[in-house]
Short mmCIF file of C-alpha atoms (C1' of nucleotides) and ligand atoms in Angstrom, two decimals:
data_model
loop_
_atom_site.label_atom_id
_atom_site.label_comp_id
_atom_site.label_asym_id
_atom_site.label_seq_id
_atom_site.Cartn_x
_atom_site.Cartn_y
_atom_site.Cartn_z
CA MET D 181 -19.22 -15.98 -32.51
CA ASN D 182 -19.63 -12.48 -31.66
CA TYR D 183 -22.18 -11.10 -29.19
CA THR D 184 -23.49 -7.73 -28.18
CA ILE D 185 -22.36 -5.55 -25.30
CA SER D 186 -25.30 -6.01 -23.85
CA GLU D 187 -25.27 -10.33 -23.77
CA GLU D 188 -21.91 -9.85 -23.07
CA ASN D 189 -23.00 -7.88 -19.49
CA TYR D 190 -26.01 -10.49 -18.64
CA ILE D 191 -23.64 -13.67 -18.88
CA LYS D 192 -20.89 -11.82 -16.99
CA ALA D 193 -24.03 -10.95 -14.08
CA ILE D 194 -25.17 -14.23 -14.48
CA PHE D 195 -21.55 -15.74 -13.88
CA ARG D 196 -21.18 -13.27 -10.55
CA LEU D 197 -24.42 -13.95 -9.35
CA GLN D 198 -24.30 -17.85 -9.74
CA ARG D 199 -22.57 -19.87 -6.79
CA ALA D 200 -22.23 -23.42 -6.52
CA GLY D 201 -24.35 -24.44 -9.39
CA LYS D 202 -27.63 -22.38 -7.80
CA THR D 203 -30.13 -20.80 -10.64
CA VAL D 204 -30.27 -16.94 -10.98
CA SER D 205 -33.53 -15.17 -9.92
CA THR D 206 -35.04 -12.92 -12.70
CA ASN D 207 -35.28 -10.30 -9.69
CA ALA D 208 -31.81 -10.67 -8.70
CA LEU D 209 -30.05 -10.37 -12.58
CA ALA D 210 -32.65 -7.22 -12.52
CA LEU D 211 -30.45 -5.78 -9.37
CA GLU D 212 -27.39 -6.32 -10.72
CA LEU D 213 -28.12 -4.83 -14.06
CA GLU D 214 -30.02 -2.13 -12.63
CA THR D 215 -32.59 -2.83 -15.45
CA LYS D 216 -36.25 -3.86 -15.14
CA PRO D 217 -37.51 -7.53 -14.25
CA ALA D 218 -39.43 -7.44 -18.03
CA SER D 219 -36.26 -6.53 -19.59
CA ILE D 220 -34.30 -10.13 -18.15
CA THR D 221 -37.00 -11.92 -19.11
CA ASP D 222 -36.89 -10.85 -22.97
CA MET D 223 -33.13 -11.48 -22.41
CA LEU D 224 -32.80 -14.45 -21.38
CA LYS D 225 -34.51 -15.90 -24.05
CA LYS D 226 -32.48 -14.48 -26.83
CA LEU D 227 -29.76 -16.06 -24.65
CA LYS D 228 -31.38 -19.28 -24.01
CA ALA D 229 -32.13 -19.11 -28.49
CA LYS D 230 -28.23 -18.62 -28.39
CA LYS D 231 -27.74 -21.71 -26.34
CA LEU D 232 -25.76 -19.34 -23.70
CA VAL D 233 -27.90 -20.63 -21.16
CA LEU D 234 -30.42 -22.55 -19.31
CA TYR D 235 -33.79 -21.12 -18.36
CA SER D 236 -37.26 -22.07 -18.43
CA PRO D 237 -39.96 -19.60 -17.51
CA TYR D 238 -40.49 -18.94 -13.45
CA GLN D 239 -37.17 -21.30 -12.49
CA GLY D 240 -34.30 -18.97 -12.83
CA CYS D 241 -31.48 -19.29 -15.41
CA ARG D 242 -27.91 -20.49 -15.15
CA LEU D 243 -25.06 -20.24 -17.80
CA SER D 244 -24.41 -23.16 -20.36
CA SER D 245 -20.94 -25.07 -20.82
CA GLU D 246 -20.56 -22.47 -23.55
CA GLY D 247 -22.20 -19.52 -21.74
CA SER D 248 -19.53 -20.27 -18.77
CA LYS D 249 -16.99 -20.47 -21.59
CA LEU D 250 -17.78 -16.92 -22.88
CA ALA D 251 -18.13 -15.58 -19.34
CA LEU D 252 -14.65 -16.59 -18.57
CA SER D 253 -13.22 -14.67 -21.73
CA ILE D 254 -14.99 -11.53 -20.40
CA VAL D 255 -13.36 -11.81 -17.01
CA ARG D 256 -10.30 -12.18 -18.57
CA ARG D 257 -10.13 -9.50 -20.65
CA HIS D 258 -11.24 -7.00 -17.53
CA ARG D 259 -8.70 -8.17 -15.43
CA LEU D 260 -5.94 -8.04 -18.50
CA TRP D 261 -7.16 -4.78 -18.58
CA GLU D 262 -6.98 -3.31 -14.76
CA TYR D 263 -4.05 -4.73 -14.37
CA PHE D 264 -2.64 -3.18 -17.54
CA LEU D 265 -4.48 0.28 -16.03
CA ALA D 266 -2.68 -0.27 -12.95
CA GLU D 267 0.67 -0.86 -13.78
CA LYS D 268 1.10 0.36 -16.58
CA LEU D 269 -0.98 3.53 -16.68
CA GLN D 270 -0.49 4.71 -13.42
CA PHE D 271 -3.85 4.45 -13.05
CA LYS D 272 -5.17 3.73 -8.79
CA TRP D 273 -6.91 0.12 -7.89
CA ASP D 274 -10.41 2.00 -7.50
CA GLU D 275 -10.16 3.91 -10.99
CA VAL D 276 -9.65 0.87 -13.41
CA HIS D 277 -12.67 -1.14 -13.01
CA GLU D 278 -15.12 1.54 -15.12
CA VAL D 279 -12.54 2.21 -17.63
CA ALA D 280 -11.98 -1.79 -18.10
CA GLU D 281 -15.73 -2.17 -18.23
CA GLU D 282 -15.36 -0.73 -21.68
CA LEU D 283 -12.52 -2.33 -22.96
CA GLU D 284 -13.56 -5.91 -21.86
CA HIS D 285 -15.89 -5.38 -24.87
CA VAL D 286 -13.36 -5.18 -27.56
CA SER D 287 -13.36 -8.85 -28.75
CA SER D 288 -9.73 -9.26 -31.14
CA LYS D 289 -8.45 -12.85 -29.80
CA GLN D 290 -5.03 -11.71 -30.60
CA LEU D 291 -5.03 -8.27 -28.83
CA ILE D 292 -5.83 -10.16 -25.48
CA GLU D 293 -2.82 -12.74 -26.12
CA ARG D 294 -0.69 -10.04 -26.87
CA LEU D 295 -1.38 -7.32 -23.69
CA ASP D 296 -1.66 -10.94 -21.57
CA ALA D 297 2.19 -11.68 -22.81
CA PHE D 298 2.92 -7.87 -23.01
CA LEU D 299 2.19 -7.73 -19.15
CA GLY D 300 4.27 -10.77 -18.52
CA PHE D 301 1.22 -12.98 -17.70
CA PRO D 302 0.08 -11.64 -14.71
CA ARG D 303 -2.51 -14.07 -12.74
CA PHE D 304 -4.21 -11.83 -10.62
CA ASP D 305 -5.47 -8.84 -10.95
CA PRO D 306 -5.14 -4.79 -8.98
CA HIS D 307 -8.01 -5.99 -6.40
CA GLY D 308 -6.20 -9.68 -6.17
CA ASP D 309 -8.96 -11.46 -8.13
CA PRO D 310 -7.34 -14.32 -10.22
CA ILE D 311 -7.62 -14.01 -14.07
CA PRO D 312 -8.36 -16.72 -15.99
CA ASP D 313 -5.83 -17.78 -18.63
CA SER D 314 -6.33 -18.65 -22.15
CA THR D 315 -8.04 -21.73 -21.73
CA GLY D 316 -10.27 -20.36 -19.33
CA LYS D 317 -8.91 -21.68 -16.07
CA ILE D 318 -8.81 -20.01 -13.40
CA THR D 319 -6.79 -20.23 -9.83
CA MET D 320 -9.81 -19.91 -7.41
CA PRO D 321 -7.40 -17.81 -4.62
CA GLU D 322 -8.91 -19.47 -1.56
CA LEU D 323 -6.45 -22.62 -1.94
CA VAL D 324 -2.70 -21.75 -3.19
CA LYS D 325 -0.05 -23.21 -2.33
CA LEU D 326 2.56 -20.54 -1.26
CA ILE D 327 5.05 -22.60 -3.22
CA THR D 328 3.17 -21.69 -5.94
CA LEU D 329 3.61 -17.67 -5.46
CA ARG D 330 6.43 -15.70 -7.52
CA PRO D 331 9.37 -12.75 -6.27
CA CYS D 332 7.15 -9.80 -4.71
CA GLU D 333 3.67 -11.25 -4.67
CA ARG D 334 1.81 -10.94 -1.33
CA ALA D 335 -0.18 -13.22 0.06
CA ARG D 336 -2.15 -14.01 3.46
CA VAL D 337 -1.71 -17.23 5.33
CA SER D 338 -5.07 -18.85 5.64
CA GLY D 339 -4.64 -22.76 5.93
CA LEU D 340 -2.29 -26.18 6.52
CA THR D 341 -2.10 -29.02 4.42
CA ASP D 342 -0.52 -30.65 7.02
CA GLN D 343 -1.42 -29.78 10.86
CA SER D 344 1.37 -32.12 12.71
CA ALA D 345 2.86 -30.98 15.66
CA ASP D 346 6.19 -30.99 14.06
CA MET D 347 4.83 -28.12 11.28
CA LEU D 348 2.84 -25.99 13.76
CA LYS D 349 5.68 -25.70 16.17
CA LEU D 350 8.23 -24.44 13.00
CA LEU D 351 5.53 -22.02 12.22
CA LYS D 352 5.47 -20.68 15.72
CA GLN D 353 9.17 -20.12 15.73
CA ARG D 354 8.73 -18.14 12.62
CA LYS D 355 6.18 -16.45 13.94
CA ILE D 356 3.63 -17.64 10.86
CA ASN D 357 0.21 -17.78 11.89
CA ILE D 358 -3.25 -17.70 10.06
CA GLY D 359 -3.56 -13.94 8.95
CA THR D 360 0.05 -13.12 8.74
CA ILE D 361 0.87 -11.56 5.68
CA VAL D 362 3.75 -12.85 3.60
CA THR D 363 5.90 -11.77 0.86
CA ILE D 364 7.82 -13.81 -1.70
CA ASN D 365 11.50 -11.86 -1.79
CA LYS D 366 13.28 -14.68 -4.25
CA LYS D 367 12.51 -18.17 -5.13
CA PHE D 368 16.08 -20.96 -5.48
CA GLU D 369 15.24 -22.96 -8.16
CA PHE D 370 18.04 -25.69 -7.22
CA ASP D 371 16.04 -26.84 -4.12
CA GLN D 372 12.62 -24.61 -4.82
CA SER D 373 13.46 -22.87 -1.33
CA LEU D 374 11.76 -19.51 -0.78
CA GLU D 375 12.97 -16.47 0.85
CA ILE D 376 10.17 -14.92 2.42
CA GLU D 377 9.69 -11.46 4.60
CA ILE D 378 6.67 -10.95 7.44
CA PRO D 379 5.87 -7.67 8.83
CA GLU D 380 8.26 -6.87 11.90
CA SER D 381 11.07 -8.93 10.81
CA ILE D 382 14.23 -9.77 8.80
CA PRO D 383 13.94 -12.15 5.58
CA PHE D 384 14.56 -15.52 5.95
CA ILE D 385 14.36 -18.81 4.38
CA ILE D 386 11.42 -21.63 4.11
CA SER D 387 12.01 -25.04 2.64
CA GLU D 388 10.12 -26.68 -0.26
CA GLN D 389 8.19 -28.93 1.68
CA THR D 390 6.78 -25.93 4.16
CA ALA D 391 5.94 -24.09 1.65
CA GLN D 392 3.92 -27.23 0.49
CA ASN D 393 1.82 -27.25 3.38
CA ILE D 394 1.24 -23.01 3.51
CA LEU D 395 -2.01 -22.26 2.03
CA VAL D 396 -2.38 -19.04 1.16
CA GLN D 397 -4.36 -16.13 -0.16
CA TYR D 398 -3.31 -13.78 -2.86
CA GLU D 399 -2.84 -10.46 -1.35
CA PRO D 400 -3.17 -7.16 -3.86
CA GLU D 401 -0.60 -4.01 -3.31
CA SER D 402 -2.13 -1.83 -1.32
CA MET S 104 -21.54 15.06 -24.24
CA ASN S 105 -21.10 11.34 -24.80
CA TYR S 106 -21.81 10.10 -28.52
CA THR S 107 -22.54 6.57 -30.02
CA ILE S 108 -20.05 4.84 -31.36
CA SER S 109 -22.29 4.81 -35.05
CA GLU S 110 -22.25 8.34 -34.77
CA GLU S 111 -18.67 8.76 -34.05
CA ASN S 112 -18.00 6.43 -37.38
CA TYR S 113 -20.33 8.72 -39.24
CA ILE S 114 -18.08 11.61 -37.93
CA LYS S 115 -14.95 10.03 -38.88
CA ALA S 116 -16.17 9.65 -42.05
CA ILE S 117 -17.15 12.98 -42.59
CA PHE S 118 -14.02 13.79 -41.83
CA ARG S 119 -12.38 11.81 -43.61
CA LEU S 120 -13.97 12.80 -47.05
CA GLN S 121 -14.17 16.49 -46.43
CA ARG S 122 -11.63 18.31 -48.25
CA ALA S 123 -10.67 21.79 -47.90
CA GLY S 124 -14.04 23.18 -46.71
CA LYS S 125 -16.04 21.38 -49.54
CA THR S 126 -18.94 19.92 -48.36
CA VAL S 127 -19.47 15.83 -48.78
CA SER S 128 -22.07 14.17 -50.56
CA THR S 129 -25.02 11.29 -49.34
CA ASN S 130 -23.95 9.16 -51.55
CA ALA S 131 -20.22 9.55 -51.09
CA LEU S 132 -20.88 8.92 -47.06
CA ALA S 133 -22.84 5.57 -48.02
CA LEU S 134 -20.20 4.50 -49.81
CA GLU S 135 -17.86 5.23 -47.11
CA LEU S 136 -19.89 3.57 -44.27
CA GLU S 137 -21.11 0.69 -46.53
CA THR S 138 -24.39 1.60 -45.80
CA LYS S 139 -27.86 2.89 -47.75
CA PRO S 140 -28.44 6.66 -48.47
CA ALA S 141 -31.38 6.62 -46.74
CA SER S 142 -29.78 5.70 -43.85
CA ILE S 143 -27.24 8.55 -44.36
CA THR S 144 -29.78 10.83 -44.61
CA ASP S 145 -31.84 9.48 -41.25
CA MET S 146 -28.32 10.21 -38.92
CA LEU S 147 -27.01 13.42 -40.78
CA LYS S 148 -30.39 15.06 -39.14
CA LYS S 149 -29.77 13.83 -35.75
CA LEU S 150 -25.92 15.05 -35.46
CA LYS S 151 -27.41 17.92 -37.09
CA ALA S 152 -29.52 18.30 -33.97
CA LYS S 153 -26.47 17.66 -31.90
CA LYS S 154 -25.12 20.41 -33.56
CA LEU S 155 -22.30 18.03 -34.90
CA VAL S 156 -22.70 18.52 -38.68
CA LEU S 157 -24.06 21.47 -40.80
CA TYR S 158 -26.60 20.31 -43.30
CA SER S 159 -29.26 20.94 -45.45
CA PRO S 160 -31.47 18.66 -47.90
CA TYR S 161 -29.91 18.13 -51.19
CA GLN S 162 -26.86 20.40 -50.45
CA GLY S 163 -24.66 17.56 -48.73
CA CYS S 164 -22.86 17.85 -45.32
CA ARG S 165 -19.86 19.46 -43.40
CA LEU S 166 -18.55 18.97 -39.73
CA SER S 167 -19.16 22.21 -37.42
CA SER S 168 -16.24 23.29 -35.47
CA GLU S 169 -17.80 21.06 -32.29
CA GLY S 170 -18.20 18.71 -34.64
CA SER S 171 -14.77 18.96 -35.91
CA LYS S 172 -13.62 18.84 -32.84
CA LEU S 173 -14.73 15.40 -31.85
CA ALA S 174 -13.35 13.90 -35.29
CA LEU S 175 -9.98 15.10 -33.93
CA SER S 176 -10.20 13.50 -30.63
CA ILE S 177 -11.62 9.78 -32.36
CA VAL S 178 -8.57 10.42 -34.52
CA ARG S 179 -5.88 10.80 -32.24
CA ARG S 180 -7.72 7.89 -29.99
CA HIS S 181 -7.65 5.51 -33.08
CA ARG S 182 -3.80 6.49 -34.02
CA LEU S 183 -2.43 6.09 -30.02
CA TRP S 184 -4.34 2.48 -29.85
CA GLU S 185 -3.17 1.65 -33.34
CA TYR S 186 1.05 3.21 -32.02
CA PHE S 187 0.52 1.26 -29.50
CA LEU S 188 -0.58 -2.34 -31.10
CA ALA S 189 2.65 -1.53 -33.31
CA GLU S 190 4.59 -0.58 -30.81
CA LYS S 191 3.93 -2.73 -27.16
CA LEU S 192 1.94 -5.64 -28.97
CA GLN S 193 4.30 -6.47 -31.36
CA PHE S 194 1.47 -6.29 -34.47
CA LYS S 195 2.26 -5.81 -37.87
CA TRP S 196 1.25 -2.09 -39.90
CA ASP S 197 -1.45 -4.14 -41.39
CA GLU S 198 -2.90 -5.58 -38.21
CA VAL S 199 -3.39 -2.50 -36.43
CA HIS S 200 -5.69 -0.47 -38.15
CA GLU S 201 -9.11 -3.68 -37.39
CA VAL S 202 -8.55 -3.72 -34.09
CA ALA S 203 -8.33 0.14 -33.48
CA GLU S 204 -11.73 0.85 -35.38
CA GLU S 205 -12.90 -0.62 -31.60
CA LEU S 206 -10.54 0.94 -29.06
CA GLU S 207 -10.85 3.52 -30.19
CA HIS S 208 -14.92 4.09 -28.99
CA VAL S 209 -13.46 3.72 -25.49
CA SER S 210 -14.50 7.48 -23.95
CA SER S 211 -12.27 7.83 -21.05
CA LYS S 212 -10.78 11.15 -21.43
CA GLN S 213 -8.17 10.04 -18.19
CA LEU S 214 -7.20 6.65 -20.61
CA ILE S 215 -6.08 8.38 -23.35
CA GLU S 216 -3.99 11.27 -22.12
CA ARG S 217 -2.50 8.69 -19.47
CA LEU S 218 -1.80 6.23 -22.81
CA ASP S 219 -0.29 9.56 -24.58
CA ALA S 220 2.39 9.61 -21.77
CA PHE S 221 3.41 5.90 -21.37
CA LEU S 222 4.15 6.01 -24.96
CA GLY S 223 5.77 8.96 -25.27
CA PHE S 224 3.93 11.36 -27.08
CA PRO S 225 4.19 9.54 -30.49
CA ARG S 226 3.62 12.22 -33.04
CA PHE S 227 3.01 9.60 -36.23
CA ASP S 228 0.93 6.40 -36.10
CA PRO S 229 2.18 3.10 -37.89
CA HIS S 230 1.12 4.17 -41.26
CA GLY S 231 2.70 7.83 -40.82
CA ASP S 232 0.04 9.58 -40.06
CA PRO S 233 -0.12 12.40 -37.48
CA ILE S 234 -1.64 12.07 -34.28
CA PRO S 235 -3.46 15.24 -32.57
CA ASP S 236 -2.34 16.19 -29.12
CA SER S 237 -4.84 16.81 -26.66
CA THR S 238 -6.16 20.01 -27.73
CA GLY S 239 -6.77 18.83 -31.03
CA LYS S 240 -3.68 19.91 -32.78
CA ILE S 241 -2.24 17.96 -35.84
CA THR S 242 0.62 18.68 -37.64
CA MET S 243 0.10 18.09 -41.47
CA PRO S 244 2.93 15.77 -42.66
CA GLU S 245 3.49 17.03 -45.79
CA LEU S 246 5.12 20.06 -44.58
CA VAL S 247 7.22 19.39 -41.91
CA LYS S 248 10.71 21.18 -41.29
CA LEU S 249 13.16 18.11 -40.99
CA ILE S 250 14.52 20.56 -37.50
CA THR S 251 11.15 19.30 -35.89
CA LEU S 252 11.91 15.80 -36.44
CA ARG S 253 12.96 13.97 -33.16
CA PRO S 254 16.11 11.08 -32.68
CA CYS S 255 15.10 7.45 -34.37
CA GLU S 256 12.44 9.06 -36.63
CA ARG S 257 12.41 8.40 -40.57
CA ALA S 258 11.72 10.50 -43.19
CA ARG S 259 11.22 11.43 -46.80
CA VAL S 260 13.21 14.97 -48.01
CA SER S 261 9.92 16.40 -49.90
CA GLY S 262 10.63 20.26 -50.37
CA LEU S 263 12.83 23.27 -49.46
CA THR S 264 11.83 26.38 -48.12
CA ASP S 265 14.82 28.35 -49.83
CA GLN S 266 16.05 27.08 -53.04
CA SER S 267 18.88 29.42 -53.31
CA ALA S 268 21.85 27.94 -55.35
CA ASP S 269 23.88 27.81 -51.92
CA MET S 270 21.34 25.53 -50.44
CA LEU S 271 21.38 23.35 -53.81
CA LYS S 272 24.78 23.03 -53.96
CA LEU S 273 25.07 22.06 -49.84
CA LEU S 274 22.68 19.53 -50.43
CA LYS S 275 23.91 17.82 -53.65
CA GLN S 276 27.47 17.48 -51.80
CA ARG S 277 26.00 15.83 -48.85
CA LYS S 278 24.07 13.21 -52.18
CA ILE S 279 20.41 14.35 -50.13
CA ASN S 280 17.77 14.84 -52.61
CA ILE S 281 13.98 14.71 -52.87
CA GLY S 282 12.96 11.43 -52.29
CA THR S 283 16.01 10.31 -49.87
CA ILE S 284 15.19 8.97 -46.74
CA VAL S 285 16.88 10.08 -43.56
CA THR S 286 17.13 8.96 -39.85
CA ILE S 287 17.75 11.15 -37.10
CA ASN S 288 20.61 10.05 -34.67
CA LYS S 289 21.02 12.87 -32.21
CA LYS S 290 19.82 16.55 -31.65
CA PHE S 291 22.57 18.55 -30.27
CA GLU S 292 20.24 21.18 -27.83
CA PHE S 293 23.33 23.15 -27.92
CA ASP S 294 22.85 24.75 -31.35
CA GLN S 295 20.53 22.61 -32.63
CA SER S 296 22.44 20.88 -35.21
CA LEU S 297 21.51 17.62 -35.79
CA GLU S 298 23.21 13.95 -36.52
CA ILE S 299 21.66 12.23 -39.48
CA GLU S 300 21.93 9.36 -41.48
CA ILE S 301 21.11 8.45 -45.12
CA PRO S 302 21.29 4.83 -47.25
CA GLU S 303 24.56 3.84 -47.86
CA SER S 304 26.27 6.50 -46.11
CA ILE S 305 27.59 7.15 -42.77
CA PRO S 306 26.01 9.40 -40.37
CA PHE S 307 26.95 13.01 -40.58
CA ILE S 308 26.18 17.05 -39.41
CA ILE S 309 23.92 19.55 -40.36
CA SER S 310 23.13 22.77 -38.56
CA GLU S 311 19.97 24.31 -37.83
CA GLN S 312 19.66 26.65 -40.82
CA THR S 313 20.10 23.71 -43.08
CA ALA S 314 17.33 21.51 -41.16
CA GLN S 315 15.17 24.49 -40.66
CA ASN S 316 14.77 24.82 -44.87
CA ILE S 317 14.25 21.00 -45.45
CA LEU S 318 10.52 20.30 -45.37
CA VAL S 319 10.20 16.53 -45.06
CA GLN S 320 7.43 14.04 -45.07
CA TYR S 321 7.18 11.06 -41.82
CA GLU S 322 8.17 7.68 -43.04
CA PRO S 323 6.87 5.31 -40.91
CA GLU S 324 9.29 1.85 -40.35
CA SER S 325 9.09 -0.70 -42.91
"C1'" DA K 31 -36.21 24.36 -72.47
"C1'" DA K 32 -38.01 20.17 -72.13
"C1'" DT K 33 -36.63 15.36 -70.71
"C1'" DA K 34 -33.59 11.96 -69.40
"C1'" DA K 35 -30.81 10.24 -65.74
"C1'" DT K 36 -28.84 10.64 -60.99
"C1'" DA K 37 -28.93 11.91 -56.08
"C1'" DT K 38 -31.45 12.42 -52.28
"C1'" DT K 39 -35.33 12.34 -49.02
"C1'" DT K 40 -39.44 10.27 -47.23
"C1'" DA K 41 -42.59 6.61 -46.17
"C1'" DG K 42 -43.38 2.26 -43.89
"C1'" DA K 43 -41.04 -1.30 -41.69
"C1'" DT K 44 -37.43 -4.51 -39.17
"C1'" DT K 45 -34.16 -5.55 -34.67
"C1'" DT K 46 -32.48 -4.72 -30.53
"C1'" DG K 47 -32.67 -3.05 -26.17
"C1'" DC K 48 -35.12 -1.09 -23.23
"C1'" DC K 49 -39.41 0.77 -20.74
"C1'" DT K 50 -44.85 0.30 -17.76
"C1'" DA K 51 -48.56 -1.47 -16.73
"C1'" DA K 52 -51.37 -6.02 -16.48
"C1'" DA K 53 -52.16 -11.32 -16.53
"C1'" DA K 54 -50.38 -14.91 -14.39
"C1'" DA K 55 -47.49 -18.13 -11.68
"C1'" DT K 56 -45.47 -19.06 -7.73
"C1'" DA K 57 -44.61 -18.69 -2.42
"C1'" DA K 58 -46.29 -17.04 1.91
"C1'" DA K 59 -49.14 -16.07 5.36
"C1'" DA K 60 -53.14 -16.54 8.09
"C1'" DT P 283 -56.16 -24.94 2.35
"C1'" DT P 284 -57.56 -20.47 1.29
"C1'" DT P 285 -56.18 -15.75 0.87
"C1'" DT P 286 -52.37 -12.79 -0.02
"C1'" DA P 287 -48.03 -11.36 -1.01
"C1'" DT P 288 -44.74 -11.72 -3.88
"C1'" DT P 289 -42.32 -12.79 -8.74
"C1'" DT P 290 -42.10 -13.83 -12.77
"C1'" DT P 291 -44.11 -13.48 -17.54
"C1'" DT P 292 -47.24 -10.99 -21.34
"C1'" DA P 293 -48.92 -7.82 -23.77
"C1'" DG P 294 -48.04 -3.27 -25.77
"C1'" DG P 295 -44.46 0.74 -26.91
"C1'" DC P 296 -40.31 3.38 -27.64
"C1'" DA P 297 -35.90 5.14 -29.34
"C1'" DA P 298 -31.65 3.85 -32.21
"C1'" DA P 299 -30.09 2.26 -36.40
"C1'" DT P 300 -30.98 0.06 -39.92
"C1'" DC P 301 -33.40 -1.51 -44.21
"C1'" DT P 302 -36.77 -1.46 -49.38
"C1'" DA P 303 -39.64 0.73 -52.33
"C1'" DA P 304 -41.39 4.85 -53.70
"C1'" DA P 305 -41.81 9.66 -54.20
"C1'" DT P 306 -39.20 14.34 -55.46
"C1'" DA P 307 -35.32 16.99 -56.05
"C1'" DT P 308 -31.05 18.45 -58.47
"C1'" DT P 309 -28.12 17.82 -62.65
"C1'" DA P 310 -27.02 17.07 -67.26
"C1'" DT P 311 -28.06 16.09 -71.93
"C1'" DT P 312 -30.96 16.76 -75.83
MN1 MN M 37 -13.24 -4.43 -12.28
MN1 MN M 38 -10.66 -6.15 -10.39
MN1 MN M 39 -6.67 3.30 -39.26
MN1 MN M 40 -3.20 5.04 -39.04
#
DNA sequence: AATAATATTTAGATTTGCCTAAAAATAAAA
DNA sequence: TTTTATTTTTAGGCAAATCTAAATATTATT
């Protein structure tokens, strides 16, 4: 139930390197963790014994489902602390990572849940990376609908669900293109319409239907 | 310049047990740290090599001046985190210690200075223990003058500097006794007079001279 | 002062996480 | 398909922090 700092760092590194079910090589891990391949092999045996990774000699490794759960919870802690440091302690976005690397290993479950609440359940860290919720769910930022954003959040337009001519005409008139940075000013709960702002224009309103169709990627402050 | 968690815990334990320049015995330390005397001896040799403690075989140990400095800085981190947990994350006063035991080992100097500022430079932790400032200075709570307290702080009257008849008469009239819990409402910078409150009475003003004479001990919230 | 009781240190092991150097397996090239 | 290069594992060791059991020093008691 409780893991060492070293174990947590290995799990995090595997999580970072593991893309689309592919296996992670010993050498890649050694590089990532700035350690020697022999040390990786040693640790992989321990992590396998603890059922955190799937591993057979010479075949590389990947996280088990239990390992993935752990990885998400470490990422959650890391990003919540980064948010805290930037938002409450006035750290710059490039100063938060190092300190969060230490804070993330403080394991009290209660601490993290209360910190999350204190911060207002933020969904993105200062680098724009999504923060997993307490169940480990993570909103992948590539495919978020504009409608899901909240006031003050900024995002980059990166796709459309419905690409009909009418839709494109509307967006052209509003000067919204792929790559346009959009800031949410207000959200009107009555009809879910949004007041938004784009560079070099005055704020304007878009309907719920429009906001449902625009796919964006969250964009950090500066 | 950087110490392990174990080393920090030893230094803290010695600090806690060391009263008035007296030496700390190996057995006492073993008891405090829930470890065996043999382990203590091993570590004392290491700490001596690092010039954190003064130690000669069979004679017990005490902190060097460098060791004391380190101890104070660990205590500072511990108590600032306790304050944060109680004040910002709604932890109860009896829940903070365990979590602070972990947080205190996160060593970023900048983190602690900014946390201190964020919290408004608190001087007492949720148990009423004083928080060392960034230079390691600590206000021992047994002998604080009432005048040094700030608005909203509570304290227990525990002594008098000047015990003249006039002084005692004044205090009797105001119903202030040894043991009375006093809360500071306001401080008037003009003449340093204080508006204070004691149980079952309406608030009233006391002069700077009076407040200079009353010795109090800080009292935590509830 | 001699003996008994207690406290402390040493000797030798263990676990964790890392290392280097050598051996073995796998992948790439001829 | 051999040979060569690369990757990975094994073997053996080291430092930190702990332990148990045995030796030694200190303190207390006759
Ligand atoms: Mn980071
Ligand atoms: Mn980040
Ligand atoms: Mn505490
Ligand atoms: Mn405390």
